[in-house]
Short mmCIF file of C-alpha atoms in Angstrom, two decimals:
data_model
loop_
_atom_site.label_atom_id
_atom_site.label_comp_id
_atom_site.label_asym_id
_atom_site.label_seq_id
_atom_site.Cartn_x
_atom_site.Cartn_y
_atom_site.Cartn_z
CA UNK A 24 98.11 54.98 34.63
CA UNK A 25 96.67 51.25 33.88
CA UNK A 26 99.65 48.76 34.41
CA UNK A 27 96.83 46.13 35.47
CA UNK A 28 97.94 42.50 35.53
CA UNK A 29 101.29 41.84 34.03
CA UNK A 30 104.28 40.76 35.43
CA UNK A 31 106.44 43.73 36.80
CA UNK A 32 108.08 43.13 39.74
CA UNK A 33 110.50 44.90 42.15
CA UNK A 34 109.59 47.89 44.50
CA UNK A 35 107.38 50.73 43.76
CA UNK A 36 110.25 53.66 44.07
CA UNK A 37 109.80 56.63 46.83
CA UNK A 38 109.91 58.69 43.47
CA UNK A 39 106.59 58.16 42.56
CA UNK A 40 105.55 61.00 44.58
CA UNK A 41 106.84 63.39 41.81
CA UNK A 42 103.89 62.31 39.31
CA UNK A 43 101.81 64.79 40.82
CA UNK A 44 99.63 65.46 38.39
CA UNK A 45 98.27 61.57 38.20
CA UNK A 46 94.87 60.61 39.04
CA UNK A 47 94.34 56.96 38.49
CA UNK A 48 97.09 54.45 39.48
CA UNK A 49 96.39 50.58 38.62
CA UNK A 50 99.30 47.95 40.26
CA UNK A 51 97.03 45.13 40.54
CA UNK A 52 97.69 41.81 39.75
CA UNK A 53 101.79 41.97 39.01
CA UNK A 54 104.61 40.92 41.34
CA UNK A 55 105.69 44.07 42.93
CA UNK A 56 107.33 43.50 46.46
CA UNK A 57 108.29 45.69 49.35
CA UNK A 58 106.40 48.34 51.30
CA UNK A 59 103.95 51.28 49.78
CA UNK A 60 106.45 54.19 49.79
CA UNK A 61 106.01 57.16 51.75
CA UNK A 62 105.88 59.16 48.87
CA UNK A 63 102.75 57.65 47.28
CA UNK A 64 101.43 60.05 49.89
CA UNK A 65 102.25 63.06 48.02
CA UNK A 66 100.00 62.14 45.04
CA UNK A 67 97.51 64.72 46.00
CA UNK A 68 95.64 64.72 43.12
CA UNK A 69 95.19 60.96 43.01
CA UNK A 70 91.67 59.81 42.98
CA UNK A 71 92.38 55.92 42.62
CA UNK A 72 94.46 53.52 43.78
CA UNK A 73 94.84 49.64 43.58
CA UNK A 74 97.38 47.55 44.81
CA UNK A 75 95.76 44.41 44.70
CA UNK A 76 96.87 41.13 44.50
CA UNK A 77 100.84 41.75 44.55
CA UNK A 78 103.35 41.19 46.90
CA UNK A 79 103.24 44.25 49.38
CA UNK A 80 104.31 44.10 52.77
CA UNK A 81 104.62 46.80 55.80
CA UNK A 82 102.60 48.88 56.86
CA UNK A 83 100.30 51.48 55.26
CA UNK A 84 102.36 54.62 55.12
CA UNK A 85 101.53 56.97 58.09
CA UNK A 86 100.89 59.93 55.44
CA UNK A 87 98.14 58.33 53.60
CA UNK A 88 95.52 60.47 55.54
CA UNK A 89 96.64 63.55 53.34
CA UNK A 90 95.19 61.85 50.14
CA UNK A 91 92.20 63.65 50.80
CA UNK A 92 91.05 63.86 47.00
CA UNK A 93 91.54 59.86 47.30
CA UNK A 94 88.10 58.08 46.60
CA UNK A 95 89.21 54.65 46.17
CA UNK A 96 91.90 52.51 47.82
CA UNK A 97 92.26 48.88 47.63
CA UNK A 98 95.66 46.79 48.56
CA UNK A 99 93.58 43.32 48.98
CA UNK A 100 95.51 40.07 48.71
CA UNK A 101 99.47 41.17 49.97
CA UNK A 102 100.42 40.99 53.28
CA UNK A 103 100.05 44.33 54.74
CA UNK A 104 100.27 44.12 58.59
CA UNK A 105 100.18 46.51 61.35
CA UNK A 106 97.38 48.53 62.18
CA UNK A 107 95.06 51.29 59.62
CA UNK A 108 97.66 54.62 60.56
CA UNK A 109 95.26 57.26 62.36
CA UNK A 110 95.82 59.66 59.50
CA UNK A 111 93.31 57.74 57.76
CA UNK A 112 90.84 59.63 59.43
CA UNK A 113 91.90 63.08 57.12
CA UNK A 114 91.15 60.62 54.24
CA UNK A 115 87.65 62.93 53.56
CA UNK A 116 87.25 61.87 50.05
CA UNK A 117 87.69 58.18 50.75
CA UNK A 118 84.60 55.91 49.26
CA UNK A 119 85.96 52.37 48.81
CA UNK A 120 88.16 51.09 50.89
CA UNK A 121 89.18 47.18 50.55
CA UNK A 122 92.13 45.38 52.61
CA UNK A 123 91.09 41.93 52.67
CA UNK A 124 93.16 39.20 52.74
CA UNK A 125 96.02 41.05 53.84
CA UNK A 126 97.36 40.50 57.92
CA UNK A 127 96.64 43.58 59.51
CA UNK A 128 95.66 43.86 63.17
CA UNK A 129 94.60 45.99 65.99
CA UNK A 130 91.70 48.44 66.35
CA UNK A 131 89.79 50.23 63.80
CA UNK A 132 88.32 53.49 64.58
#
């Protein structure tokens, strides 16, 4: 799903957890505000997923580590804070990861 740079705004619903069967997820570049749901977790099928360049806050959500089939994650440009959740580590699949320009903090590794 390509919704690429346009001008949606509000919150990214808990609900999108029920797409299950999508693979590709494009956010970037709109106004969307809030925190990454918990249920974006449950996307176990997704393979990509950018975030960029919106107005995200929070932290990442603790479940992300069981995106395993995840290759590509990038949230650059909000204002994520907090640290990267220790379930990253299950993220096995993970290639590309970008946060820049966000304020998280604390330890990696």
């Amino acid at each position: 799903m390509a919704l690429s740079n346009n001008v949606f705004s509000g919150h990214v619903d808990n609900t999108v957890g029920k797409l299950t069967s999508l693979e590709y997820l494009y956010l970037d570049g709109n106004k969307i505000v809030g925190s990454i749901p918990d249920g974006i977790s449950e996307l176990q099928n997704l393979k990509a997923l950018n975030l960029d360049e919106n107005e995200l806050y929070g932290t990442l959500p603790q479940g992300i580590g069981q995106m395993t089939s995840l290759e590509y994650l990038s949230a650059k440009g909000n204002t994520l804070s907090g640290g990267l959740p220790a379930s990253m580590k299950g993220m096995t699949g993970l290639k590309t990861l970008n946060l820049a320009s966000n304020a998280l903090s604390g330890r990696i590794g």
